[in-house]
Amino acid sequence: MQTGTAGTGGTTGAGAAGAGDTAGVAGSAVGAGAALAIGTGGAGGVGGGGRRRRTLLAALVAVAVAFPISAAASAEAPAPAPVTFAEDAAPQVRYAANRANLAEAARMAQEGDRTGRAARLRTMEAAGAAQFLAFDGRGKGRAVEVFGELETTDRVAVLVPGSDTTLDTYERFRAGAIALQERLQAGHPHSAVVAWLGYDTPGTVSTTVLTAARADVAATELAPFLDRLGAMAAPGARLSLLCHSYGSVVCARTTTGPAVSDVALFGSPGTGASAARDLPTGARVWAGRGSGDWVADVPHVRLGGLGFGTDPVDPAFGARAFTTGGAGHSDYLKPGTESLESLAAIVVGTTPASEAGHA
């Protein structure tokens, strides 16, 4: 599936963020239980020998496979093909065309008796004020939404969500983007936030969330999008990638150019890399995890292509630490939280007060 947005790095379907969205996917007990089936004792819980590793891994896969079977039978909502754009199409042109496409998708969903999807799409229209650089209402859906005046901004935060972020859960993702934009605007008016739902996220409870397959595909879409985004913003604008949960796996595989100054990983299950220096970016790499985030109990191991290895908040990984207070897996971008303050400081380019002694 192709979003058809040539000027925004249109995405190609591969078949995954905070085990939920960046705004905060509900770190569900079921999702956590599947992730923890390997053992809740951290990496040490897997070190009891080959037989124990194989047994626990088999349990994890069995749980992950059990839930998607019924979900696969649900009918997809009808929707028009996405709009295609010339390479140099201005943001305002894209916004107008995608609003019209979104309205048509809502109409088709309503007529197709998908009233829930239709209602969510009408909410996304934001009374005709929404700014989508890309939109595809087919299947799980894709959406790239801008909050702020992109053409005049010198600070752009790109939010990359994790598992279970779709058009049907988009409002949670959007809520986080809005909270971040409001916080940024309070201290730095020339800022914008881009909510990048530009890939097929895996289900929180599925085998796909345990591997980097979807992240690899997503990274090939995110990298060119970032290049195009830099060209749409004000000259010299600085971009920051804020990557939640499985979204951190996506960001860890995304090659970034000089316009990207910072990559922040939060609620991350790991990246597949053993150290920050191994990521394909010259940007500063940050990592944070709230004390209430269940992902802390996910073993940071890799077994036969499953799992993502080193914990990004481990000092040995080499990322800059930022504090997140008591944030749960779904709380990092909630208004008034320490995690939101830290992420806003990273975007603006001021050192978070929580960063301790990093050169």
mmCIF file of C-alpha atoms in Angstrom:
data_model
loop_
_atom_site.group_PDB
_atom_site.id
_atom_site.type_symbol
_atom_site.label_atom_id
_atom_site.label_comp_id
_atom_site.label_asym_id
_atom_site.label_seq_id
_atom_site.Cartn_x
_atom_site.Cartn_y
_atom_site.Cartn_z
ATOM 1 C CA MET A 1 0.000 0.000 0.000
ATOM 2 C CA GLN A 2 1.311 3.441 -0.876
ATOM 3 C CA THR A 3 0.234 6.729 0.609
ATOM 4 C CA GLY A 4 1.012 8.388 -2.687
ATOM 5 C CA THR A 5 2.480 11.455 -1.050
ATOM 6 C CA ALA A 6 5.574 11.882 -3.158
ATOM 7 C CA GLY A 7 6.527 15.089 -1.458
ATOM 8 C CA THR A 8 6.303 13.713 2.029
ATOM 9 C CA GLY A 9 8.024 10.410 1.750
ATOM 10 C CA GLY A 10 4.842 8.398 1.182
ATOM 11 C CA THR A 11 4.791 5.177 3.086
ATOM 12 C CA THR A 12 4.712 1.654 1.804
ATOM 13 C CA GLY A 13 2.733 -1.002 3.681
ATOM 14 C CA ALA A 14 4.701 -3.707 5.406
ATOM 15 C CA GLY A 15 2.053 -5.696 6.521
ATOM 16 C CA ALA A 16 3.871 -1.097 15.742
ATOM 17 C CA ALA A 17 4.724 2.676 19.990
ATOM 18 C CA GLY A 18 4.748 2.836 22.997
ATOM 19 C CA ALA A 19 3.438 -0.617 22.736
ATOM 20 C CA GLY A 20 1.132 2.126 21.846
ATOM 21 C CA ASP A 21 1.166 5.608 20.426
ATOM 22 C CA THR A 22 3.535 8.399 21.371
ATOM 23 C CA ALA A 23 0.782 10.169 23.182
ATOM 24 C CA GLY A 24 0.526 6.984 25.135
ATOM 25 C CA VAL A 25 -0.829 3.738 23.981
ATOM 26 C CA ALA A 26 -2.628 2.069 26.761
ATOM 27 C CA GLY A 27 0.164 -0.154 28.034
ATOM 28 C CA SER A 28 -2.435 -2.844 28.411
ATOM 29 C CA ALA A 29 -2.094 -5.609 30.901
ATOM 30 C CA VAL A 30 -2.445 -8.084 28.070
ATOM 31 C CA GLY A 31 0.325 -6.417 26.096
ATOM 32 C CA ALA A 32 2.542 -6.234 29.107
ATOM 33 C CA GLY A 33 1.818 -9.824 29.950
ATOM 34 C CA ALA A 34 2.864 -10.959 26.498
ATOM 35 C CA ALA A 35 6.026 -8.933 26.609
ATOM 36 C CA LEU A 36 6.832 -10.229 30.048
ATOM 37 C CA ALA A 37 6.258 -13.864 29.166
ATOM 38 C CA ILE A 38 9.991 -14.167 28.647
ATOM 39 C CA GLY A 39 10.418 -13.406 32.324
ATOM 40 C CA THR A 40 10.059 -10.298 34.437
ATOM 41 C CA GLY A 41 13.442 -10.453 36.000
ATOM 42 C CA GLY A 42 15.227 -8.529 33.241
ATOM 43 C CA ALA A 43 18.037 -10.040 31.228
ATOM 44 C CA GLY A 44 19.004 -12.125 34.203
ATOM 45 C CA GLY A 45 15.650 -13.881 33.963
ATOM 46 C CA VAL A 46 16.717 -15.376 30.648
ATOM 47 C CA GLY A 47 20.140 -16.467 31.733
ATOM 48 C CA GLY A 48 19.120 -19.707 33.369
ATOM 49 C CA GLY A 49 20.153 -21.905 30.460
ATOM 50 C CA GLY A 50 19.104 -22.814 26.952
ATOM 51 C CA ARG A 51 16.109 -24.911 27.980
ATOM 52 C CA ARG A 52 14.649 -22.075 30.066
ATOM 53 C CA ARG A 53 15.209 -19.567 27.258
ATOM 54 C CA ARG A 54 13.505 -21.793 24.713
ATOM 55 C CA THR A 55 10.559 -22.514 27.026
ATOM 56 C CA LEU A 56 9.946 -18.885 27.881
ATOM 57 C CA LEU A 57 10.386 -17.734 24.321
ATOM 58 C CA ALA A 58 7.887 -20.336 23.139
ATOM 59 C CA ALA A 59 5.402 -19.081 25.731
ATOM 60 C CA LEU A 60 5.853 -15.526 24.523
ATOM 61 C CA VAL A 61 5.278 -16.421 20.902
ATOM 62 C CA ALA A 62 2.233 -18.532 21.777
ATOM 63 C CA VAL A 63 0.621 -15.657 23.664
ATOM 64 C CA ALA A 64 1.487 -13.187 20.924
ATOM 65 C CA VAL A 65 -0.014 -15.338 18.203
ATOM 66 C CA ALA A 66 -3.241 -16.123 20.041
ATOM 67 C CA PHE A 67 -4.807 -12.657 19.999
ATOM 68 C CA PRO A 68 -4.451 -11.383 16.408
ATOM 69 C CA ILE A 69 -6.374 -14.313 14.890
ATOM 70 C CA SER A 70 -9.821 -12.925 15.686
ATOM 71 C CA ALA A 71 -8.799 -9.355 14.876
ATOM 72 C CA ALA A 72 -7.706 -10.368 11.396
ATOM 73 C CA ALA A 73 -11.294 -11.161 10.476
ATOM 74 C CA SER A 74 -12.571 -7.589 10.990
ATOM 75 C CA ALA A 75 -13.659 -5.779 7.844
ATOM 76 C CA GLU A 76 -11.685 -2.784 6.634
ATOM 77 C CA ALA A 77 -13.421 0.553 6.226
ATOM 78 C CA PRO A 78 -13.816 1.762 2.633
ATOM 79 C CA ALA A 79 -11.768 4.833 1.731
ATOM 80 C CA PRO A 80 -10.525 6.669 -1.374
ATOM 81 C CA ALA A 81 -6.988 6.341 -2.657
ATOM 82 C CA PRO A 82 -4.630 8.928 -1.138
ATOM 83 C CA VAL A 83 -3.866 12.147 -2.971
ATOM 84 C CA THR A 84 -0.602 12.341 -4.901
ATOM 85 C CA PHE A 85 1.433 15.540 -4.986
ATOM 86 C CA ALA A 86 4.188 17.103 -7.026
ATOM 87 C CA GLU A 87 7.540 17.087 -5.271
ATOM 88 C CA ASP A 88 7.450 20.836 -4.672
ATOM 89 C CA ALA A 89 3.804 21.084 -3.563
ATOM 90 C CA ALA A 90 3.498 23.612 -0.751
ATOM 91 C CA PRO A 91 2.238 22.519 2.694
ATOM 92 C CA GLN A 92 -0.979 24.529 2.323
ATOM 93 C CA VAL A 93 -1.778 22.733 -0.945
ATOM 94 C CA ARG A 94 -1.271 19.392 0.745
ATOM 95 C CA TYR A 95 -3.384 20.382 3.743
ATOM 96 C CA ALA A 96 -6.374 21.362 1.602
ATOM 97 C CA ALA A 97 -6.248 18.255 -0.588
ATOM 98 C CA ASN A 98 -5.865 15.896 2.338
ATOM 99 C CA ARG A 99 -8.729 17.508 4.244
ATOM 100 C CA ALA A 100 -10.950 16.812 1.262
ATOM 101 C CA ASN A 101 -9.697 13.230 1.077
ATOM 102 C CA LEU A 102 -10.296 12.759 4.798
ATOM 103 C CA ALA A 103 -13.862 14.072 4.472
ATOM 104 C CA GLU A 104 -14.512 11.652 1.624
ATOM 105 C CA ALA A 105 -13.084 8.789 3.689
ATOM 106 C CA ALA A 106 -15.470 9.710 6.525
ATOM 107 C CA ARG A 107 -18.417 9.752 4.116
ATOM 108 C CA MET A 108 -17.488 6.360 2.639
ATOM 109 C CA ALA A 109 -16.993 4.830 6.078
ATOM 110 C CA GLN A 110 -20.416 6.072 7.154
ATOM 111 C CA GLU A 111 -22.082 4.674 4.052
ATOM 112 C CA GLY A 112 -20.193 1.416 4.540
ATOM 113 C CA ASP A 113 -21.679 1.080 8.036
ATOM 114 C CA ARG A 114 -18.350 1.754 9.714
ATOM 115 C CA THR A 115 -19.819 4.428 11.936
ATOM 116 C CA GLY A 116 -17.047 4.270 14.530
ATOM 117 C CA ARG A 117 -14.338 4.922 11.942
ATOM 118 C CA ALA A 118 -16.473 7.644 10.347
ATOM 119 C CA ALA A 119 -16.858 9.440 13.674
ATOM 120 C CA ARG A 120 -13.130 9.279 14.357
ATOM 121 C CA LEU A 121 -12.338 10.651 10.915
ATOM 122 C CA ARG A 122 -14.734 13.536 11.386
ATOM 123 C CA THR A 123 -12.946 14.342 14.637
ATOM 124 C CA MET A 124 -9.628 14.304 12.774
ATOM 125 C CA GLU A 125 -10.977 16.911 10.344
ATOM 126 C CA ALA A 126 -10.895 19.358 13.257
ATOM 127 C CA ALA A 127 -13.730 21.405 11.780
ATOM 128 C CA GLY A 128 -11.758 21.972 8.598
ATOM 129 C CA ALA A 129 -8.623 23.228 10.332
ATOM 130 C CA ALA A 130 -6.500 20.057 10.312
ATOM 131 C CA GLN A 131 -3.113 20.177 8.575
ATOM 132 C CA PHE A 132 -2.222 16.808 7.084
ATOM 133 C CA LEU A 133 0.869 16.472 4.933
ATOM 134 C CA ALA A 134 -0.256 12.918 4.171
ATOM 135 C CA PHE A 135 -3.419 10.931 4.735
ATOM 136 C CA ASP A 136 -4.521 7.454 3.719
ATOM 137 C CA GLY A 137 -7.812 6.169 5.105
ATOM 138 C CA ARG A 138 -7.413 2.623 3.812
ATOM 139 C CA GLY A 139 -6.803 -0.284 6.177
ATOM 140 C CA LYS A 140 -5.215 0.730 9.471
ATOM 141 C CA GLY A 141 -4.505 4.093 7.888
ATOM 142 C CA ARG A 142 -1.630 6.538 7.660
ATOM 143 C CA ALA A 143 -1.567 10.172 8.714
ATOM 144 C CA VAL A 144 1.115 12.848 8.974
ATOM 145 C CA GLU A 145 -0.295 15.892 10.766
ATOM 146 C CA VAL A 146 1.323 19.249 11.463
ATOM 147 C CA PHE A 147 0.624 21.379 14.527
ATOM 148 C CA GLY A 148 1.942 24.916 14.117
ATOM 149 C CA GLU A 149 3.136 26.999 11.175
ATOM 150 C CA LEU A 150 5.653 24.758 9.475
ATOM 151 C CA GLU A 151 6.934 27.333 6.969
ATOM 152 C CA THR A 152 8.053 29.783 9.662
ATOM 153 C CA THR A 153 9.297 27.428 12.355
ATOM 154 C CA ASP A 154 12.908 26.930 13.366
ATOM 155 C CA ARG A 155 12.229 24.012 15.733
ATOM 156 C CA VAL A 156 10.315 20.939 14.561
ATOM 157 C CA ALA A 157 9.535 17.924 16.713
ATOM 158 C CA VAL A 158 8.625 14.735 14.847
ATOM 159 C CA LEU A 159 6.711 12.234 16.968
ATOM 160 C CA VAL A 160 7.095 8.583 15.961
ATOM 161 C CA PRO A 161 4.531 6.265 17.556
ATOM 162 C CA GLY A 162 4.717 2.638 18.465
ATOM 163 C CA SER A 163 2.394 -0.330 18.445
ATOM 164 C CA ASP A 164 -1.367 -0.227 18.018
ATOM 165 C CA THR A 165 -1.376 3.321 16.632
ATOM 166 C CA THR A 166 -3.888 3.441 13.798
ATOM 167 C CA LEU A 167 -6.609 5.788 12.581
ATOM 168 C CA ASP A 168 -8.884 4.109 15.125
ATOM 169 C CA THR A 169 -6.568 5.049 18.016
ATOM 170 C CA TYR A 170 -5.258 8.250 16.450
ATOM 171 C CA GLU A 171 -6.869 10.606 18.963
ATOM 172 C CA ARG A 172 -4.462 9.425 21.684
ATOM 173 C CA PHE A 173 -1.508 10.085 19.436
ATOM 174 C CA ARG A 174 -2.859 13.494 18.468
ATOM 175 C CA ALA A 175 -3.437 14.436 22.121
ATOM 176 C CA GLY A 176 0.255 13.991 22.850
ATOM 177 C CA ALA A 177 1.247 16.062 19.828
ATOM 178 C CA ILE A 178 -1.066 18.880 20.895
ATOM 179 C CA ALA A 179 0.236 18.817 24.470
ATOM 180 C CA LEU A 180 3.823 19.063 23.226
ATOM 181 C CA GLN A 181 2.985 21.870 20.796
ATOM 182 C CA GLU A 182 1.251 23.881 23.509
ATOM 183 C CA ARG A 183 4.234 23.452 25.813
ATOM 184 C CA LEU A 184 6.683 24.454 23.071
ATOM 185 C CA GLN A 185 4.642 27.485 22.085
ATOM 186 C CA ALA A 186 4.727 28.762 25.648
ATOM 187 C CA GLY A 187 8.494 29.181 25.487
ATOM 188 C CA HIS A 188 9.371 29.117 21.802
ATOM 189 C CA PRO A 189 6.642 30.431 19.467
ATOM 190 C CA HIS A 190 8.509 29.450 16.292
ATOM 191 C CA SER A 191 8.038 25.739 16.822
ATOM 192 C CA ALA A 192 5.942 22.996 15.264
ATOM 193 C CA VAL A 193 5.100 19.376 15.977
ATOM 194 C CA VAL A 194 4.604 16.701 13.320
ATOM 195 C CA ALA A 195 2.692 13.552 14.279
ATOM 196 C CA TRP A 196 4.132 10.919 11.930
ATOM 197 C CA LEU A 197 1.880 7.886 11.651
ATOM 198 C CA GLY A 198 3.658 6.926 8.456
ATOM 199 C CA TYR A 199 3.897 3.153 8.816
ATOM 200 C CA ASP A 200 1.882 0.075 9.719
ATOM 201 C CA THR A 201 2.451 -0.258 13.434
ATOM 202 C CA PRO A 202 2.492 -3.771 14.903
ATOM 203 C CA GLY A 203 -0.051 -4.937 17.416
ATOM 204 C CA THR A 204 1.035 -4.742 21.039
ATOM 205 C CA VAL A 205 0.159 -8.399 21.389
ATOM 206 C CA SER A 206 1.592 -9.972 18.245
ATOM 207 C CA THR A 207 4.757 -11.575 16.986
ATOM 208 C CA THR A 208 5.467 -8.520 14.800
ATOM 209 C CA VAL A 209 6.087 -6.336 17.840
ATOM 210 C CA LEU A 210 8.960 -8.628 18.841
ATOM 211 C CA THR A 211 11.016 -8.102 15.694
ATOM 212 C CA ALA A 212 12.422 -5.157 13.745
ATOM 213 C CA ALA A 213 10.743 -6.095 10.453
ATOM 214 C CA ARG A 214 8.193 -3.285 10.444
ATOM 215 C CA ALA A 215 10.708 -0.834 11.835
ATOM 216 C CA ASP A 216 13.072 -1.590 8.960
ATOM 217 C CA VAL A 217 10.353 -0.752 6.433
ATOM 218 C CA ALA A 218 9.271 2.332 8.366
ATOM 219 C CA ALA A 219 12.836 3.652 8.490
ATOM 220 C CA THR A 220 13.037 3.663 4.695
ATOM 221 C CA GLU A 221 9.991 5.962 4.686
ATOM 222 C CA LEU A 222 10.940 8.166 7.620
ATOM 223 C CA ALA A 223 14.414 9.082 6.363
ATOM 224 C CA PRO A 224 13.306 10.726 3.076
ATOM 225 C CA PHE A 225 10.351 12.313 4.848
ATOM 226 C CA LEU A 226 12.731 14.072 7.231
ATOM 227 C CA ASP A 227 14.730 15.434 4.308
ATOM 228 C CA ARG A 228 11.587 16.826 2.690
ATOM 229 C CA LEU A 229 10.309 18.179 5.980
ATOM 230 C CA GLY A 230 13.510 20.141 6.497
ATOM 231 C CA ALA A 231 12.985 21.763 3.107
ATOM 232 C CA MET A 232 9.419 22.787 4.034
ATOM 233 C CA ALA A 233 10.405 24.459 7.306
ATOM 234 C CA ALA A 234 12.230 27.765 7.677
ATOM 235 C CA PRO A 235 15.860 27.806 6.492
ATOM 236 C CA GLY A 236 18.149 26.305 9.111
ATOM 237 C CA ALA A 237 15.289 24.751 11.068
ATOM 238 C CA ARG A 238 16.346 22.134 13.562
ATOM 239 C CA LEU A 239 14.499 18.814 13.698
ATOM 240 C CA SER A 240 14.148 16.489 16.678
ATOM 241 C CA LEU A 241 12.914 12.902 16.545
ATOM 242 C CA LEU A 242 10.861 11.896 19.582
ATOM 243 C CA CYS A 243 10.364 8.144 19.500
ATOM 244 C CA HIS A 244 8.022 6.212 21.782
ATOM 245 C CA SER A 245 8.280 2.488 22.510
ATOM 246 C CA TYR A 246 8.369 0.519 19.213
ATOM 247 C CA GLY A 247 8.833 3.886 17.531
ATOM 248 C CA SER A 248 12.299 3.936 19.086
ATOM 249 C CA VAL A 249 13.117 0.824 17.054
ATOM 250 C CA VAL A 250 12.034 2.734 13.938
ATOM 251 C CA CYS A 251 14.166 5.766 14.799
ATOM 252 C CA ALA A 252 17.163 3.593 15.601
ATOM 253 C CA ARG A 253 17.108 2.350 12.004
ATOM 254 C CA THR A 254 16.501 5.722 10.368
ATOM 255 C CA THR A 255 19.432 7.445 8.712
ATOM 256 C CA THR A 256 19.250 11.145 9.515
ATOM 257 C CA GLY A 257 20.896 14.132 7.889
ATOM 258 C CA PRO A 258 22.403 17.215 9.529
ATOM 259 C CA ALA A 259 19.010 18.872 10.025
ATOM 260 C CA VAL A 260 18.183 16.328 12.751
ATOM 261 C CA SER A 261 19.904 17.510 15.901
ATOM 262 C CA ASP A 262 18.386 15.202 18.512
ATOM 263 C CA VAL A 263 16.846 11.746 18.780
ATOM 264 C CA ALA A 264 14.961 11.017 22.016
ATOM 265 C CA LEU A 265 13.959 7.451 22.902
ATOM 266 C CA PHE A 266 11.346 6.996 25.627
ATOM 267 C CA GLY A 267 9.431 3.977 26.840
ATOM 268 C CA SER A 268 11.797 1.967 24.649
ATOM 269 C CA PRO A 269 11.998 -1.827 24.680
ATOM 270 C CA GLY A 270 15.451 -1.502 23.097
ATOM 271 C CA THR A 271 16.645 -0.569 19.642
ATOM 272 C CA GLY A 272 18.490 -3.612 18.365
ATOM 273 C CA ALA A 273 21.763 -1.681 18.713
ATOM 274 C CA SER A 274 24.219 -2.245 21.522
ATOM 275 C CA ALA A 275 25.232 1.416 21.814
ATOM 276 C CA ALA A 276 24.036 4.876 20.799
ATOM 277 C CA ARG A 277 27.130 5.343 18.659
ATOM 278 C CA ASP A 278 25.923 2.493 16.433
ATOM 279 C CA LEU A 279 22.779 4.349 15.344
ATOM 280 C CA PRO A 280 22.841 5.819 11.797
ATOM 281 C CA THR A 281 22.708 9.419 12.963
ATOM 282 C CA GLY A 282 25.040 12.223 13.911
ATOM 283 C CA ALA A 283 22.397 13.648 16.246
ATOM 284 C CA ARG A 284 22.565 13.637 20.015
ATOM 285 C CA VAL A 285 20.813 10.532 21.333
ATOM 286 C CA TRP A 286 18.701 10.764 24.486
ATOM 287 C CA ALA A 287 16.925 8.084 26.512
ATOM 288 C CA GLY A 288 14.424 8.233 29.340
ATOM 289 C CA ARG A 289 11.932 5.950 31.042
ATOM 290 C CA GLY A 290 9.375 6.751 33.729
ATOM 291 C CA SER A 291 9.367 4.889 37.003
ATOM 292 C CA GLY A 292 5.797 3.774 36.278
ATOM 293 C CA ASP A 293 6.522 2.310 32.854
ATOM 294 C CA TRP A 294 5.995 -1.462 32.681
ATOM 295 C CA VAL A 295 8.422 -1.740 29.776
ATOM 296 C CA ALA A 296 11.217 -1.611 32.364
ATOM 297 C CA ASP A 297 10.405 -5.255 33.109
ATOM 298 C CA VAL A 298 10.818 -6.422 29.520
ATOM 299 C CA PRO A 299 14.055 -8.430 29.246
ATOM 300 C CA HIS A 300 16.590 -6.596 27.113
ATOM 301 C CA VAL A 301 17.820 -9.574 25.141
ATOM 302 C CA ARG A 302 17.897 -10.818 21.555
ATOM 303 C CA LEU A 303 17.119 -14.438 20.856
ATOM 304 C CA GLY A 304 16.867 -15.726 17.314
ATOM 305 C CA GLY A 305 15.835 -12.342 15.931
ATOM 306 C CA LEU A 306 13.303 -11.676 18.696
ATOM 307 C CA GLY A 307 13.823 -8.827 21.147
ATOM 308 C CA PHE A 308 15.873 -5.627 20.949
ATOM 309 C CA GLY A 309 18.887 -6.075 23.183
ATOM 310 C CA THR A 310 20.554 -3.366 25.259
ATOM 311 C CA ASP A 311 18.348 -1.110 27.345
ATOM 312 C CA PRO A 312 18.721 2.480 26.018
ATOM 313 C CA VAL A 313 18.579 3.914 29.556
ATOM 314 C CA ASP A 314 21.491 1.729 30.631
ATOM 315 C CA PRO A 315 24.539 4.028 30.968
ATOM 316 C CA ALA A 316 26.493 1.466 28.955
ATOM 317 C CA PHE A 317 24.317 2.304 25.931
ATOM 318 C CA GLY A 318 25.805 5.792 25.930
ATOM 319 C CA ALA A 319 22.675 7.907 25.440
ATOM 320 C CA ARG A 320 22.171 11.192 27.256
ATOM 321 C CA ALA A 321 19.802 10.652 30.146
ATOM 322 C CA PHE A 322 16.723 12.782 30.743
ATOM 323 C CA THR A 323 14.333 12.296 33.614
ATOM 324 C CA THR A 324 10.689 11.427 33.158
ATOM 325 C CA GLY A 325 9.418 11.342 36.731
ATOM 326 C CA GLY A 326 6.792 8.729 37.463
ATOM 327 C CA ALA A 327 5.551 8.493 33.875
ATOM 328 C CA GLY A 328 3.740 5.319 32.926
ATOM 329 C CA HIS A 329 4.010 3.882 29.445
ATOM 330 C CA SER A 330 1.190 6.100 28.178
ATOM 331 C CA ASP A 331 2.050 9.254 30.122
ATOM 332 C CA TYR A 332 5.181 10.795 28.620
ATOM 333 C CA LEU A 333 3.396 13.608 26.761
ATOM 334 C CA LYS A 334 0.721 14.415 29.290
ATOM 335 C CA PRO A 335 0.481 18.111 30.273
ATOM 336 C CA GLY A 336 2.316 19.056 33.439
ATOM 337 C CA THR A 337 4.584 16.003 33.521
ATOM 338 C CA GLU A 338 8.318 16.070 34.035
ATOM 339 C CA SER A 339 8.753 13.970 30.910
ATOM 340 C CA LEU A 340 6.958 16.559 28.761
ATOM 341 C CA GLU A 341 9.171 19.300 30.191
ATOM 342 C CA SER A 342 12.308 17.324 29.378
ATOM 343 C CA LEU A 343 11.213 16.516 25.831
ATOM 344 C CA ALA A 344 10.261 20.145 25.158
ATOM 345 C CA ALA A 345 13.700 21.259 26.371
ATOM 346 C CA ILE A 346 15.367 18.803 23.999
ATOM 347 C CA VAL A 347 13.350 20.143 21.058
ATOM 348 C CA VAL A 348 14.081 23.784 21.853
ATOM 349 C CA GLY A 349 17.756 23.049 22.342
ATOM 350 C CA THR A 350 18.113 23.906 26.005
ATOM 351 C CA THR A 351 19.694 21.327 28.273
ATOM 352 C CA PRO A 352 17.009 19.572 30.319
ATOM 353 C CA ALA A 353 17.458 20.363 33.967
ATOM 354 C CA SER A 354 17.370 16.633 34.524
ATOM 355 C CA GLU A 355 20.442 15.902 32.453
ATOM 356 C CA ALA A 356 23.225 15.179 34.887
ATOM 357 C CA GLY A 357 26.801 15.730 33.911
ATOM 358 C CA HIS A 358 26.688 14.665 30.260
ATOM 359 C CA ALA A 359 29.295 16.180 28.031
#
